[in-house]
mmCIF file of C-alpha atoms and ligand atoms in Angstrom:
data_model
loop_
_atom_site.group_PDB
_atom_site.id
_atom_site.type_symbol
_atom_site.label_atom_id
_atom_site.label_comp_id
_atom_site.label_asym_id
_atom_site.label_seq_id
_atom_site.Cartn_x
_atom_site.Cartn_y
_atom_site.Cartn_z
ATOM 1 C CA UNK B 1 7.758 17.170 -8.481
ATOM 2 C CA UNK B 2 9.850 15.695 -5.666
ATOM 3 C CA UNK B 3 9.502 16.407 -1.952
ATOM 4 C CA UNK B 4 12.471 16.737 0.305
ATOM 5 C CA UNK B 5 12.595 14.043 2.966
ATOM 6 C CA UNK B 6 15.576 12.256 4.478
ATOM 7 C CA UNK B 7 14.469 8.644 4.574
ATOM 8 C CA UNK B 8 11.796 8.491 1.892
ATOM 9 C CA UNK B 9 11.099 10.080 -1.465
ATOM 10 C CA UNK B 10 7.729 11.361 -2.556
ATOM 11 C CA UNK B 11 7.355 11.867 -6.291
ATOM 12 C CA UNK B 12 4.273 13.469 -7.800
ATOM 13 C CA UNK B 13 3.439 13.022 -11.488
ATOM 14 C CA UNK B 14 6.741 11.221 -11.945
ATOM 15 C CA UNK B 15 7.010 8.852 -13.726
ATOM 16 C CA UNK B 16 3.246 8.952 -14.359
ATOM 17 C CA UNK B 17 0.775 11.806 -14.422
ATOM 18 C CA UNK B 18 -1.824 11.670 -11.599
ATOM 19 C CA UNK B 19 0.288 9.252 -9.573
ATOM 20 C CA UNK B 20 2.161 9.722 -6.310
ATOM 21 C CA UNK B 21 5.094 7.408 -5.742
ATOM 22 C CA UNK B 22 6.462 6.838 -2.245
ATOM 23 C CA UNK B 23 9.925 5.274 -2.135
ATOM 24 C CA UNK B 24 11.331 4.088 1.198
ATOM 25 C CA UNK B 25 14.900 5.238 0.795
ATOM 26 C CA UNK B 26 17.346 3.487 3.127
ATOM 27 C CA UNK B 27 18.761 0.953 0.679
ATOM 28 C CA UNK B 28 21.884 0.264 2.781
ATOM 29 C CA UNK B 29 19.558 -0.906 5.595
ATOM 30 C CA UNK B 30 17.220 -2.713 3.205
ATOM 31 C CA UNK B 31 14.717 0.106 3.772
ATOM 32 C CA UNK B 32 14.088 -0.883 7.395
ATOM 33 C CA UNK B 33 11.409 1.250 9.048
ATOM 34 C CA UNK B 34 12.667 3.393 11.900
ATOM 35 C CA UNK B 35 10.846 6.199 13.735
ATOM 36 C CA UNK B 36 11.981 8.772 11.202
ATOM 37 C CA UNK B 37 10.672 6.754 8.249
ATOM 38 C CA UNK B 38 7.307 6.377 9.989
ATOM 39 C CA UNK B 39 7.161 10.146 10.656
ATOM 40 C CA UNK B 40 8.075 10.986 7.081
ATOM 41 C CA UNK B 41 5.569 8.497 5.670
ATOM 42 C CA UNK B 42 2.939 10.238 7.756
ATOM 43 C CA UNK B 43 3.949 13.586 6.223
ATOM 44 C CA UNK B 44 3.841 12.094 2.719
ATOM 45 C CA UNK B 45 0.322 10.804 3.401
ATOM 46 C CA UNK B 46 -0.668 14.331 4.524
ATOM 47 C CA UNK B 47 0.599 15.660 1.216
ATOM 48 C CA UNK B 48 -1.302 13.025 -0.779
ATOM 49 C CA UNK B 49 -4.511 13.640 1.172
ATOM 50 C CA UNK B 50 -4.150 17.368 0.547
ATOM 51 C CA UNK B 51 -3.790 16.733 -3.199
ATOM 52 C CA UNK B 52 -6.349 13.947 -3.423
ATOM 53 C CA UNK B 53 -8.230 15.555 -6.319
ATOM 54 C CA UNK B 54 -5.164 15.413 -8.558
ATOM 55 C CA UNK B 55 -3.739 12.071 -7.415
ATOM 56 C CA UNK B 56 -5.617 9.045 -8.769
ATOM 57 C CA UNK B 57 -3.266 6.281 -7.588
ATOM 58 C CA UNK B 58 -0.328 5.776 -5.229
ATOM 59 C CA UNK B 59 2.649 3.438 -5.569
ATOM 60 C CA UNK B 60 4.675 2.369 -2.530
ATOM 61 C CA UNK B 61 8.052 0.775 -3.194
ATOM 62 C CA UNK B 62 11.600 0.406 -1.868
ATOM 63 C CA UNK B 63 14.876 1.937 -3.079
ATOM 64 C CA UNK B 64 17.663 -0.284 -4.361
ATOM 65 C CA UNK B 65 17.811 -3.726 -5.877
ATOM 66 C CA UNK B 66 17.287 -5.926 -2.841
ATOM 67 C CA UNK B 67 14.419 -4.858 -0.667
ATOM 68 C CA UNK B 68 10.923 -3.482 -0.572
ATOM 69 C CA UNK B 69 11.176 -3.134 3.239
ATOM 70 C CA UNK B 70 13.050 -5.667 5.406
ATOM 71 C CA UNK B 71 10.944 -4.862 8.477
ATOM 72 C CA UNK B 72 11.048 -2.499 11.405
ATOM 73 C CA UNK B 73 14.552 -1.313 12.242
ATOM 74 C CA UNK B 74 15.859 -3.938 14.656
ATOM 75 C CA UNK B 75 18.846 -1.768 15.644
ATOM 76 C CA UNK B 76 16.426 0.887 16.878
ATOM 77 C CA UNK B 77 13.871 -1.496 18.408
ATOM 78 C CA UNK B 78 16.411 -3.386 20.492
ATOM 79 C CA UNK B 79 16.858 -0.249 22.652
ATOM 80 C CA UNK B 80 13.164 0.456 23.226
ATOM 81 C CA UNK B 81 11.664 0.453 26.699
ATOM 82 C CA UNK B 82 8.083 -0.904 26.725
ATOM 83 C CA UNK B 83 6.568 2.655 26.630
ATOM 84 C CA UNK B 84 8.860 3.590 23.721
ATOM 85 C CA UNK B 85 7.854 0.389 21.927
ATOM 86 C CA UNK B 86 4.183 1.266 22.438
ATOM 87 C CA UNK B 87 4.710 4.762 21.034
ATOM 88 C CA UNK B 88 6.625 3.450 17.991
ATOM 89 C CA UNK B 89 4.145 0.675 17.185
ATOM 90 C CA UNK B 90 1.161 2.959 17.743
ATOM 91 C CA UNK B 91 2.679 5.495 15.317
ATOM 92 C CA UNK B 92 3.241 2.723 12.768
ATOM 93 C CA UNK B 93 -0.336 1.455 13.166
ATOM 94 C CA UNK B 94 -1.788 4.956 12.789
ATOM 95 C CA UNK B 95 0.322 5.710 9.735
ATOM 96 C CA UNK B 96 -0.689 2.424 8.062
ATOM 97 C CA UNK B 97 -4.362 3.039 8.884
ATOM 98 C CA UNK B 98 -4.065 6.381 7.119
ATOM 99 C CA UNK B 99 -2.351 4.760 4.136
ATOM 100 C CA UNK B 100 -5.087 2.127 3.945
ATOM 101 C CA UNK B 101 -7.799 4.767 4.130
ATOM 102 C CA UNK B 102 -6.468 7.016 1.383
ATOM 103 C CA UNK B 103 -9.339 7.506 -1.069
ATOM 104 C CA UNK B 104 -7.421 6.332 -4.141
ATOM 105 C CA UNK B 105 -5.985 2.866 -4.927
ATOM 106 C CA UNK B 106 -2.598 2.243 -3.313
ATOM 107 C CA UNK B 107 -0.300 -0.305 -4.956
ATOM 108 C CA UNK B 108 2.534 -2.024 -3.115
ATOM 109 C CA UNK B 109 5.274 -2.600 -5.687
ATOM 110 C CA UNK B 110 7.209 -5.289 -3.803
ATOM 111 C CA UNK B 111 10.683 -5.335 -5.298
ATOM 112 C CA UNK B 112 12.510 -7.706 -2.944
ATOM 113 C CA UNK B 113 12.391 -8.501 0.784
ATOM 114 C CA UNK B 114 8.993 -7.702 2.293
ATOM 115 C CA UNK B 115 9.443 -8.915 5.839
ATOM 116 C CA UNK B 116 7.806 -7.913 9.108
ATOM 117 C CA UNK B 117 6.802 -4.249 8.896
ATOM 118 C CA UNK B 118 7.483 -4.497 5.158
ATOM 119 C CA UNK B 119 4.734 -7.024 4.625
ATOM 120 C CA UNK B 120 2.565 -5.097 7.100
ATOM 121 C CA UNK B 121 3.006 -1.985 4.946
ATOM 122 C CA UNK B 122 2.113 -3.970 1.828
ATOM 123 C CA UNK B 123 -0.962 -5.386 3.592
ATOM 124 C CA UNK B 124 -2.216 -1.839 4.207
ATOM 125 C CA UNK B 125 -2.074 -1.253 0.433
ATOM 126 C CA UNK B 126 -4.941 -2.260 -1.861
ATOM 127 C CA UNK B 127 -3.048 -4.274 -4.479
ATOM 128 C CA UNK B 128 0.269 -6.119 -4.178
ATOM 129 C CA UNK B 129 2.493 -6.847 -7.164
ATOM 130 C CA UNK B 130 5.787 -8.609 -6.416
ATOM 131 C CA UNK B 131 8.964 -9.280 -8.368
ATOM 132 C CA UNK B 132 9.844 -12.971 -8.570
ATOM 133 C CA UNK B 133 12.941 -12.520 -6.344
ATOM 134 C CA UNK B 134 10.868 -11.246 -3.400
ATOM 135 C CA UNK B 135 10.877 -12.981 -0.030
ATOM 136 C CA UNK B 136 7.737 -12.370 1.972
ATOM 137 C CA UNK B 137 6.754 -13.070 5.555
ATOM 138 C CA UNK B 138 6.219 -12.015 9.156
ATOM 139 C CA UNK B 139 9.276 -13.422 10.984
ATOM 140 C CA UNK B 140 8.806 -11.332 14.156
ATOM 141 C CA UNK B 141 8.505 -14.332 16.496
ATOM 142 C CA UNK B 142 12.049 -15.320 15.526
ATOM 143 C CA UNK B 143 13.073 -12.049 17.246
ATOM 144 C CA UNK B 144 10.903 -12.598 20.298
ATOM 145 C CA UNK B 145 8.169 -10.159 19.293
ATOM 146 C CA UNK B 146 4.971 -10.283 17.243
ATOM 147 C CA UNK B 147 3.813 -8.416 14.147
ATOM 148 C CA UNK B 148 2.199 -5.348 15.708
ATOM 149 C CA UNK B 149 1.871 -2.860 12.881
ATOM 150 C CA UNK B 150 -1.393 -4.518 11.923
ATOM 151 C CA UNK B 151 0.115 -7.841 10.790
ATOM 152 C CA UNK B 152 -1.877 -10.199 12.998
ATOM 153 C CA UNK B 153 -5.074 -8.395 11.981
ATOM 154 C CA UNK B 154 -4.644 -7.669 8.274
ATOM 155 C CA UNK B 155 -2.972 -10.957 7.326
ATOM 156 C CA UNK B 156 -5.720 -12.880 9.126
ATOM 157 C CA UNK B 157 -8.435 -10.929 7.335
ATOM 158 C CA UNK B 158 -6.703 -11.479 3.997
ATOM 159 C CA UNK B 159 -5.857 -15.194 4.143
ATOM 160 C CA UNK B 160 -7.883 -16.588 7.082
ATOM 161 C CA UNK B 161 -6.958 -17.770 10.545
ATOM 162 C CA UNK B 162 -5.309 -21.058 9.532
ATOM 163 C CA UNK B 163 -2.802 -19.656 7.052
ATOM 164 C CA UNK B 164 -2.169 -16.577 9.186
ATOM 165 C CA UNK B 165 -1.333 -18.700 12.234
ATOM 166 C CA UNK B 166 0.850 -20.988 10.138
ATOM 167 C CA UNK B 167 2.854 -18.063 8.726
ATOM 168 C CA UNK B 168 3.174 -16.015 11.907
ATOM 169 C CA UNK B 169 3.853 -18.926 14.273
ATOM 170 C CA UNK B 170 6.524 -20.438 12.010
ATOM 171 C CA UNK B 171 8.000 -17.091 10.919
ATOM 172 C CA UNK B 172 8.122 -18.567 7.386
ATOM 173 C CA UNK B 173 9.697 -16.503 4.616
ATOM 174 C CA UNK B 174 7.815 -17.299 1.418
ATOM 175 C CA UNK B 175 8.884 -17.068 -2.194
ATOM 176 C CA UNK B 176 6.788 -14.683 -4.267
ATOM 177 C CA UNK B 177 5.113 -17.588 -6.073
ATOM 178 C CA UNK B 178 4.111 -19.235 -2.767
ATOM 179 C CA UNK B 179 2.789 -15.871 -1.517
ATOM 180 C CA UNK B 180 0.771 -15.673 -4.743
ATOM 181 C CA UNK B 181 -0.702 -19.132 -4.234
ATOM 182 C CA UNK B 182 -1.796 -18.147 -0.704
ATOM 183 C CA UNK B 183 -3.382 -14.893 -1.929
ATOM 184 C CA UNK B 184 -0.936 -12.641 -0.098
ATOM 185 C CA UNK B 185 0.166 -10.976 -3.329
ATOM 186 C CA UNK B 186 -1.978 -10.483 -6.420
ATOM 187 C CA UNK B 187 0.636 -10.730 -9.171
ATOM 188 C CA UNK B 188 4.206 -11.979 -9.504
ATOM 189 C CA UNK B 189 6.335 -10.709 -12.367
ATOM 190 C CA UNK B 190 9.920 -11.179 -13.523
ATOM 191 C CA UNK B 191 12.429 -8.866 -11.811
ATOM 192 C CA UNK B 192 13.777 -7.554 -15.112
ATOM 193 C CA UNK B 193 10.236 -6.627 -16.236
ATOM 194 C CA UNK B 194 9.135 -5.284 -12.851
ATOM 195 C CA UNK B 195 8.987 -1.574 -13.682
ATOM 196 C CA UNK B 196 7.034 -2.074 -16.880
ATOM 197 C CA UNK B 197 4.605 -4.489 -15.200
ATOM 198 C CA UNK B 198 3.979 -1.954 -12.412
ATOM 199 C CA UNK B 199 3.427 0.660 -15.104
ATOM 200 C CA UNK B 200 0.918 -1.616 -16.874
ATOM 201 C CA UNK B 201 -0.981 -2.148 -13.619
ATOM 202 C CA UNK B 202 -1.020 1.557 -12.788
ATOM 203 C CA UNK B 203 -2.150 2.480 -16.280
ATOM 204 C CA UNK B 204 -5.014 -0.013 -16.041
ATOM 205 C CA UNK B 205 -6.180 1.733 -12.882
ATOM 206 C CA UNK B 206 -5.730 5.224 -14.309
ATOM 207 C CA UNK B 207 -8.160 4.349 -17.100
ATOM 208 C CA UNK B 208 -10.978 4.085 -14.550
ATOM 209 C CA UNK B 209 -13.069 6.877 -13.088
ATOM 210 C CA UNK B 210 -11.479 7.947 -9.777
ATOM 211 C CA UNK B 211 -14.803 8.607 -8.075
ATOM 212 C CA UNK B 212 -15.916 5.037 -8.818
ATOM 213 C CA UNK B 213 -12.545 3.655 -7.693
ATOM 214 C CA UNK B 214 -12.777 5.491 -4.416
ATOM 215 C CA UNK B 215 -16.398 4.418 -3.898
ATOM 216 C CA UNK B 216 -15.500 0.782 -4.605
ATOM 217 C CA UNK B 217 -12.490 0.886 -2.282
ATOM 218 C CA UNK B 218 -14.496 2.367 0.594
ATOM 219 C CA UNK B 219 -17.293 -0.171 0.107
ATOM 220 C CA UNK B 220 -14.880 -3.114 0.116
ATOM 221 C CA UNK B 221 -13.123 -1.793 3.211
ATOM 222 C CA UNK B 222 -16.473 -1.567 4.993
ATOM 223 C CA UNK B 223 -17.000 -5.313 4.432
ATOM 224 C CA UNK B 224 -14.213 -5.899 6.949
ATOM 225 C CA UNK B 225 -15.445 -3.474 9.568
ATOM 226 C CA UNK B 226 -19.250 -3.746 9.430
ATOM 227 C CA UNK B 227 -21.955 -6.386 9.222
ATOM 228 C CA UNK B 228 -23.583 -7.235 5.876
ATOM 229 C CA UNK B 229 -26.581 -4.953 6.350
ATOM 230 C CA UNK B 230 -24.444 -1.872 7.095
ATOM 231 C CA UNK B 231 -22.046 -2.794 4.288
ATOM 232 C CA UNK B 232 -24.868 -3.074 1.749
ATOM 233 C CA UNK B 233 -26.268 0.291 2.818
ATOM 234 C CA UNK B 234 -22.899 1.951 2.326
ATOM 235 C CA UNK B 235 -22.433 0.181 -1.021
ATOM 236 C CA UNK B 236 -25.797 1.565 -2.145
ATOM 237 C CA UNK B 237 -24.950 5.113 -1.024
ATOM 238 C CA UNK B 238 -21.592 4.966 -2.797
ATOM 239 C CA UNK B 239 -23.213 3.709 -6.010
ATOM 240 C CA UNK B 240 -25.735 6.557 -5.917
ATOM 241 C CA UNK B 241 -22.858 9.017 -5.403
ATOM 242 C CA UNK B 242 -21.387 7.708 -8.656
ATOM 243 C CA UNK B 243 -24.676 8.525 -10.416
ATOM 244 C CA UNK B 244 -24.081 12.165 -9.458
ATOM 245 C CA UNK B 245 -20.829 12.306 -11.463
ATOM 246 C CA UNK B 246 -20.073 13.298 -15.042
ATOM 247 C CA UNK B 247 -17.683 10.359 -15.090
ATOM 248 C CA UNK B 248 -20.523 7.846 -14.857
ATOM 249 C CA UNK B 249 -22.267 9.393 -17.887
ATOM 250 C CA UNK B 250 -18.937 9.465 -19.696
ATOM 251 C CA UNK B 251 -18.167 5.815 -18.879
ATOM 252 C CA UNK B 252 -21.556 4.527 -19.948
ATOM 253 C CA UNK B 253 -21.797 6.706 -23.045
ATOM 254 C CA UNK B 254 -18.290 5.690 -24.071
ATOM 255 C CA UNK B 255 -19.314 2.037 -23.817
ATOM 256 C CA UNK B 256 -22.476 2.634 -25.841
ATOM 257 C CA UNK B 257 -20.553 4.723 -28.380
ATOM 258 C CA UNK B 258 -17.835 2.033 -28.636
ATOM 259 C CA UNK B 259 -15.056 4.427 -27.681
ATOM 260 C CA UNK B 260 -12.608 4.724 -24.793
ATOM 261 C CA UNK B 261 -13.857 6.707 -21.788
ATOM 262 C CA UNK B 262 -12.043 9.858 -20.705
ATOM 263 C CA UNK B 263 -12.633 10.362 -17.017
ATOM 264 C CA UNK B 264 -12.151 13.714 -15.284
ATOM 265 C CA UNK B 265 -12.692 12.799 -11.656
ATOM 266 C CA UNK B 266 -15.902 14.859 -11.550
HETATM 267 N N1 COA K 301 16.438 -3.698 10.734
HETATM 268 C C1 COA K 301 17.626 -3.086 10.710
HETATM 269 N N2 COA K 301 18.552 -3.328 9.779
HETATM 270 C C2 COA K 301 18.271 -4.251 8.845
HETATM 271 C C3 COA K 301 17.060 -4.940 8.809
HETATM 272 C C4 COA K 301 16.101 -4.633 9.811
HETATM 273 N N3 COA K 301 14.896 -5.198 9.844
HETATM 274 N N4 COA K 301 17.080 -5.797 7.775
HETATM 275 C C5 COA K 301 18.254 -5.631 7.168
HETATM 276 N N5 COA K 301 18.988 -4.704 7.822
HETATM 277 C C6 COA K 301 20.342 -4.216 7.502
HETATM 278 C C7 COA K 301 21.418 -5.153 7.995
HETATM 279 O O1 COA K 301 21.722 -4.903 9.344
HETATM 280 C C8 COA K 301 22.559 -4.786 7.071
HETATM 281 O O2 COA K 301 23.097 -3.555 7.475
HETATM 282 P P1 COA K 301 24.719 -3.427 7.726
HETATM 283 O O3 COA K 301 25.308 -3.706 6.369
HETATM 284 O O4 COA K 301 24.910 -2.011 8.162
HETATM 285 O O5 COA K 301 25.067 -4.465 8.721
HETATM 286 C C9 COA K 301 21.831 -4.524 5.753
HETATM 287 O O6 COA K 301 20.507 -4.187 6.101
HETATM 288 C C10 COA K 301 21.806 -5.715 4.844
HETATM 289 O O7 COA K 301 21.278 -6.820 5.554
HETATM 290 P P2 COA K 301 22.028 -8.231 5.641
HETATM 291 O O8 COA K 301 21.424 -8.996 6.770
HETATM 292 O O9 COA K 301 23.510 -8.030 5.700
HETATM 293 O O10 COA K 301 21.634 -8.846 4.231
HETATM 294 P P3 COA K 301 21.357 -10.374 3.851
HETATM 295 O O11 COA K 301 21.189 -10.391 2.373
HETATM 296 O O12 COA K 301 22.375 -11.272 4.460
HETATM 297 O O13 COA K 301 19.951 -10.730 4.542
HETATM 298 C C11 COA K 301 17.643 -10.308 5.180
HETATM 299 C C12 COA K 301 18.766 -10.021 4.185
HETATM 300 C C13 COA K 301 16.473 -9.401 4.828
HETATM 301 C C14 COA K 301 17.211 -11.787 5.059
HETATM 302 C C15 COA K 301 18.148 -10.041 6.617
HETATM 303 O O14 COA K 301 18.707 -8.743 6.664
HETATM 304 C C16 COA K 301 17.059 -10.122 7.653
HETATM 305 O O15 COA K 301 16.662 -11.210 8.046
HETATM 306 N N6 COA K 301 16.581 -8.944 8.129
HETATM 307 C C17 COA K 301 15.610 -8.877 9.193
HETATM 308 C C18 COA K 301 14.244 -9.300 8.716
HETATM 309 C C19 COA K 301 13.268 -9.299 9.865
HETATM 310 O O16 COA K 301 13.331 -10.114 10.767
HETATM 311 N N7 COA K 301 12.329 -8.355 9.816
HETATM 312 C C20 COA K 301 11.326 -8.221 10.825
HETATM 313 C C21 COA K 301 11.731 -7.160 11.776
HETATM 314 S S1 COA K 301 10.466 -6.907 12.986
#
């Protein structure tokens, strides 16, 4: 099933069952994020939230051969007054918060340039897989601005203050392998094998019980927002929730019976 947007595509169960795929679709502008893309991404997230029982994983990627997302749309931003800039960046932050807080795993399939708002989008995803031709960074200061769709916050939480300052203050554009060595992406794969490697990753995730995945994701997220005591309490509650599911019995019995588990999301 495909939804009708102008600047993005949302595909459900295509190419994989139980998966939603969001494609930023402005290849002639290297998928730069303008206000319309942000609005449509918000609508796509609504749709995914509404169908959360049937969607077990989400892929975010860019159209075309060159770019994942080459950043916020500079041609649009150059005209912003300060209040317009605040509105745009606030919308982008809110949309990325919603993406990050989706209950199922979200995979950034980085197929080329992931710069500025592109990397910020990827940082709001749970797992990042990049093709080996990708170029990754937050070069905003080279334009006289700063990463403000969560970049200064999420990159710092991911890689620490030292590396975050180094990357943001130099505006460095990293190769995929350097981004891997710094922990910014989780896997780098050859461009010509990219689609099949994304498929392998997604299929690995789809083998798991979705209730457990969601519980794990929420618990990990809490580690960033809460102190250890509150995080441990939530982790405990989420684990007990898993004990209320058929999936947990299925997973454990499958292990004991030496067979593959078949999870139902119940
Ligand atoms: N905003 C608006 N348009 C962008 C864009 C952005 N962030 N990034 C790329 N584009 C557009 C270019 O204007 C060009 O469009 P045109 O053909 O209509 O002129 C098209 O995408 C291709 O980009 P181009 O610069 O010609 O390709 P390149 O291969 O020479 O360079 C990049 C690719 C990604 C290195 C270069 O486009 C770039 O540096 N983009 C900006 C990255 C950035 O600073 N992002 C942070 C923004 S906050």
